[in-house]
Amino acid sequence: MTHHDHVRRLPLPLLVAGIIFIAGTGPAFGWWRATVAFLVAALVIWLGVSYFRSAGQSAPEPPIEEVADDDLRYVCSMCGLELKILVATNDRAPTHCREKMKLVDRSGKPVLKSV
């Protein structure tokens, strides 16, 4: 069953629940109040279910690339701290001294392509 099949089957039970709720509470609280209360409750429940459904789906793990043989390092331009890169998982440079570190190779020259 795909996501679209699930969405297509949802309105009928929701419509039945809405009719029962409005018919049960309408005479006591007013038809418009009961209708608005049901619509607001349905919206809150839909947003909650959507949030938790999307939160449960994690992103795939990034591919790990061995780069120990390339002798790549990140250098802090403020204090000179050097970090040797052994395994790379993303293209974001670390920060040190509140500045992004520069990627350099064995000779100390900046690398044009990120790891």
PDB file of C-alpha atoms in Angstrom:
ATOM      1  CA  MET A   1       0.000   0.000   0.000  1.00  0.00           C
ATOM      2  CA  THR A   2       1.516   3.327  -1.068  1.00  0.00           C
ATOM      3  CA  HIS A   3       1.215   6.639   0.727  1.00  0.00           C
ATOM      4  CA  HIS A   4      -1.389   7.844  -1.787  1.00  0.00           C
ATOM      5  CA  ASP A   5      -3.588   4.786  -1.180  1.00  0.00           C
ATOM      6  CA  HIS A   6      -3.493   5.529   2.546  1.00  0.00           C
ATOM      7  CA  VAL A   7      -4.482   9.162   1.956  1.00  0.00           C
ATOM      8  CA  ARG A   8      -7.396   8.154  -0.303  1.00  0.00           C
ATOM      9  CA  ARG A   9      -8.860   5.816   2.321  1.00  0.00           C
ATOM     10  CA  LEU A  10      -8.516   8.348   5.151  1.00  0.00           C
ATOM     11  CA  PRO A  11     -11.404  10.767   4.324  1.00  0.00           C
ATOM     12  CA  LEU A  12     -14.259   8.222   4.697  1.00  0.00           C
ATOM     13  CA  PRO A  13     -13.523   7.247   8.344  1.00  0.00           C
ATOM     14  CA  LEU A  14     -12.734  10.875   9.105  1.00  0.00           C
ATOM     15  CA  LEU A  15     -16.019  11.983   7.546  1.00  0.00           C
ATOM     16  CA  VAL A  16     -17.981   9.385   9.549  1.00  0.00           C
ATOM     17  CA  ALA A  17     -16.232  10.440  12.776  1.00  0.00           C
ATOM     18  CA  GLY A  18     -16.963  14.079  11.990  1.00  0.00           C
ATOM     19  CA  ILE A  19     -20.663  13.443  11.380  1.00  0.00           C
ATOM     20  CA  ILE A  20     -20.968  11.466  14.620  1.00  0.00           C
ATOM     21  CA  PHE A  21     -19.084  14.150  16.600  1.00  0.00           C
ATOM     22  CA  ILE A  22     -21.058  17.052  15.145  1.00  0.00           C
ATOM     23  CA  ALA A  23     -24.400  15.227  15.523  1.00  0.00           C
ATOM     24  CA  GLY A  24     -23.597  14.361  19.146  1.00  0.00           C
ATOM     25  CA  THR A  25     -22.288  17.752  20.276  1.00  0.00           C
ATOM     26  CA  GLY A  26     -24.136  20.064  17.881  1.00  0.00           C
ATOM     27  CA  PRO A  27     -27.407  20.378  19.833  1.00  0.00           C
ATOM     28  CA  ALA A  28     -25.607  21.118  23.123  1.00  0.00           C
ATOM     29  CA  PHE A  29     -22.852  23.458  21.926  1.00  0.00           C
ATOM     30  CA  GLY A  30     -24.151  24.764  18.610  1.00  0.00           C
ATOM     31  CA  TRP A  31     -23.697  23.364  15.122  1.00  0.00           C
ATOM     32  CA  TRP A  32     -21.048  25.874  14.022  1.00  0.00           C
ATOM     33  CA  ARG A  33     -18.997  25.447  17.215  1.00  0.00           C
ATOM     34  CA  ALA A  34     -19.101  21.663  16.889  1.00  0.00           C
ATOM     35  CA  THR A  35     -18.074  21.850  13.228  1.00  0.00           C
ATOM     36  CA  VAL A  36     -15.198  24.252  13.912  1.00  0.00           C
ATOM     37  CA  ALA A  37     -14.080  22.186  16.938  1.00  0.00           C
ATOM     38  CA  PHE A  38     -13.979  19.035  14.837  1.00  0.00           C
ATOM     39  CA  LEU A  39     -12.071  20.729  12.011  1.00  0.00           C
ATOM     40  CA  VAL A  40      -9.496  22.182  14.422  1.00  0.00           C
ATOM     41  CA  ALA A  41      -9.088  18.821  16.202  1.00  0.00           C
ATOM     42  CA  ALA A  42      -8.694  17.004  12.860  1.00  0.00           C
ATOM     43  CA  LEU A  43      -6.058  19.522  11.771  1.00  0.00           C
ATOM     44  CA  VAL A  44      -4.093  19.165  15.033  1.00  0.00           C
ATOM     45  CA  ILE A  45      -4.223  15.369  14.856  1.00  0.00           C
ATOM     46  CA  TRP A  46      -3.186  15.381  11.182  1.00  0.00           C
ATOM     47  CA  LEU A  47      -0.225  17.716  11.907  1.00  0.00           C
ATOM     48  CA  GLY A  48       0.857  15.571  14.871  1.00  0.00           C
ATOM     49  CA  VAL A  49       0.706  12.327  12.936  1.00  0.00           C
ATOM     50  CA  SER A  50       2.531  13.899   9.977  1.00  0.00           C
ATOM     51  CA  TYR A  51       5.265  15.267  12.252  1.00  0.00           C
ATOM     52  CA  PHE A  52       5.913  11.963  14.011  1.00  0.00           C
ATOM     53  CA  ARG A  53       5.768  10.023  10.747  1.00  0.00           C
ATOM     54  CA  SER A  54       8.422  12.288   9.192  1.00  0.00           C
ATOM     55  CA  ALA A  55      10.522  12.314  12.381  1.00  0.00           C
ATOM     56  CA  GLY A  56      10.659   8.525  12.313  1.00  0.00           C
ATOM     57  CA  GLN A  57      12.237   8.465   8.864  1.00  0.00           C
ATOM     58  CA  SER A  58      15.948   9.156   9.293  1.00  0.00           C
ATOM     59  CA  ALA A  59      18.272  10.259   6.535  1.00  0.00           C
ATOM     60  CA  PRO A  60      20.552   7.625   5.020  1.00  0.00           C
ATOM     61  CA  GLU A  61      24.087   7.383   6.337  1.00  0.00           C
ATOM     62  CA  PRO A  62      26.590   9.372   4.263  1.00  0.00           C
ATOM     63  CA  PRO A  63      29.136   7.321   2.324  1.00  0.00           C
ATOM     64  CA  ILE A  64      32.481   7.010   4.091  1.00  0.00           C
ATOM     65  CA  GLU A  65      35.568   7.629   1.989  1.00  0.00           C
ATOM     66  CA  GLU A  66      39.093   6.653   3.030  1.00  0.00           C
ATOM     67  CA  VAL A  67      41.411   9.605   2.391  1.00  0.00           C
ATOM     68  CA  ALA A  68      44.364   8.779   4.696  1.00  0.00           C
ATOM     69  CA  ASP A  69      46.702   8.246   1.714  1.00  0.00           C
ATOM     70  CA  ASP A  70      45.967  11.721   0.290  1.00  0.00           C
ATOM     71  CA  ASP A  71      47.524  13.483   3.347  1.00  0.00           C
ATOM     72  CA  LEU A  72      44.740  16.060   3.539  1.00  0.00           C
ATOM     73  CA  ARG A  73      44.576  18.395   6.516  1.00  0.00           C
ATOM     74  CA  TYR A  74      42.369  21.178   7.776  1.00  0.00           C
ATOM     75  CA  VAL A  75      44.299  24.199   9.063  1.00  0.00           C
ATOM     76  CA  CYS A  76      42.919  26.930  11.315  1.00  0.00           C
ATOM     77  CA  SER A  77      43.871  30.313   9.851  1.00  0.00           C
ATOM     78  CA  MET A  78      43.701  31.982  13.282  1.00  0.00           C
ATOM     79  CA  CYS A  79      45.875  29.755  15.504  1.00  0.00           C
ATOM     80  CA  GLY A  80      47.464  27.268  13.079  1.00  0.00           C
ATOM     81  CA  LEU A  81      45.877  24.105  14.500  1.00  0.00           C
ATOM     82  CA  GLU A  82      46.035  21.248  11.979  1.00  0.00           C
ATOM     83  CA  LEU A  83      43.660  18.276  11.723  1.00  0.00           C
ATOM     84  CA  LYS A  84      44.714  15.307   9.576  1.00  0.00           C
ATOM     85  CA  ILE A  85      41.830  13.743   7.682  1.00  0.00           C
ATOM     86  CA  LEU A  86      41.687   9.939   7.789  1.00  0.00           C
ATOM     87  CA  VAL A  87      38.034   9.294   6.890  1.00  0.00           C
ATOM     88  CA  ALA A  88      35.661  11.770   5.246  1.00  0.00           C
ATOM     89  CA  THR A  89      31.873  11.590   5.418  1.00  0.00           C
ATOM     90  CA  ASN A  90      30.769  15.025   4.192  1.00  0.00           C
ATOM     91  CA  ASP A  91      31.951  18.201   2.493  1.00  0.00           C
ATOM     92  CA  ARG A  92      31.624  20.566   5.466  1.00  0.00           C
ATOM     93  CA  ALA A  93      34.787  22.010   6.925  1.00  0.00           C
ATOM     94  CA  PRO A  94      35.174  21.937  10.707  1.00  0.00           C
ATOM     95  CA  THR A  95      35.408  25.214  12.603  1.00  0.00           C
ATOM     96  CA  HIS A  96      38.035  26.344  15.090  1.00  0.00           C
ATOM     97  CA  CYS A  97      38.497  29.774  16.674  1.00  0.00           C
ATOM     98  CA  ARG A  98      34.989  30.512  15.323  1.00  0.00           C
ATOM     99  CA  GLU A  99      36.301  30.367  11.757  1.00  0.00           C
ATOM    100  CA  LYS A 100      36.004  27.655   9.109  1.00  0.00           C
ATOM    101  CA  MET A 101      39.227  25.726   8.676  1.00  0.00           C
ATOM    102  CA  LYS A 102      40.967  25.590   5.277  1.00  0.00           C
ATOM    103  CA  LEU A 103      41.561  22.265   3.533  1.00  0.00           C
ATOM    104  CA  VAL A 104      45.204  21.869   2.409  1.00  0.00           C
ATOM    105  CA  ASP A 105      47.222  19.017   0.885  1.00  0.00           C
ATOM    106  CA  ARG A 106      50.703  17.636   1.662  1.00  0.00           C
ATOM    107  CA  SER A 107      52.486  20.725   0.307  1.00  0.00           C
ATOM    108  CA  GLY A 108      50.319  23.156   2.280  1.00  0.00           C
ATOM    109  CA  LYS A 109      48.450  24.428  -0.786  1.00  0.00           C
ATOM    110  CA  PRO A 110      44.659  24.769  -0.567  1.00  0.00           C
ATOM    111  CA  VAL A 111      42.775  21.936  -2.248  1.00  0.00           C
ATOM    112  CA  LEU A 112      40.373  23.058  -4.949  1.00  0.00           C
ATOM    113  CA  LYS A 113      37.967  20.150  -4.445  1.00  0.00           C
ATOM    114  CA  SER A 114      36.616  19.395  -0.956  1.00  0.00           C
ATOM    115  CA  VAL A 115      36.905  15.893   0.469  1.00  0.00           C
TER     116      VAL A 115
END
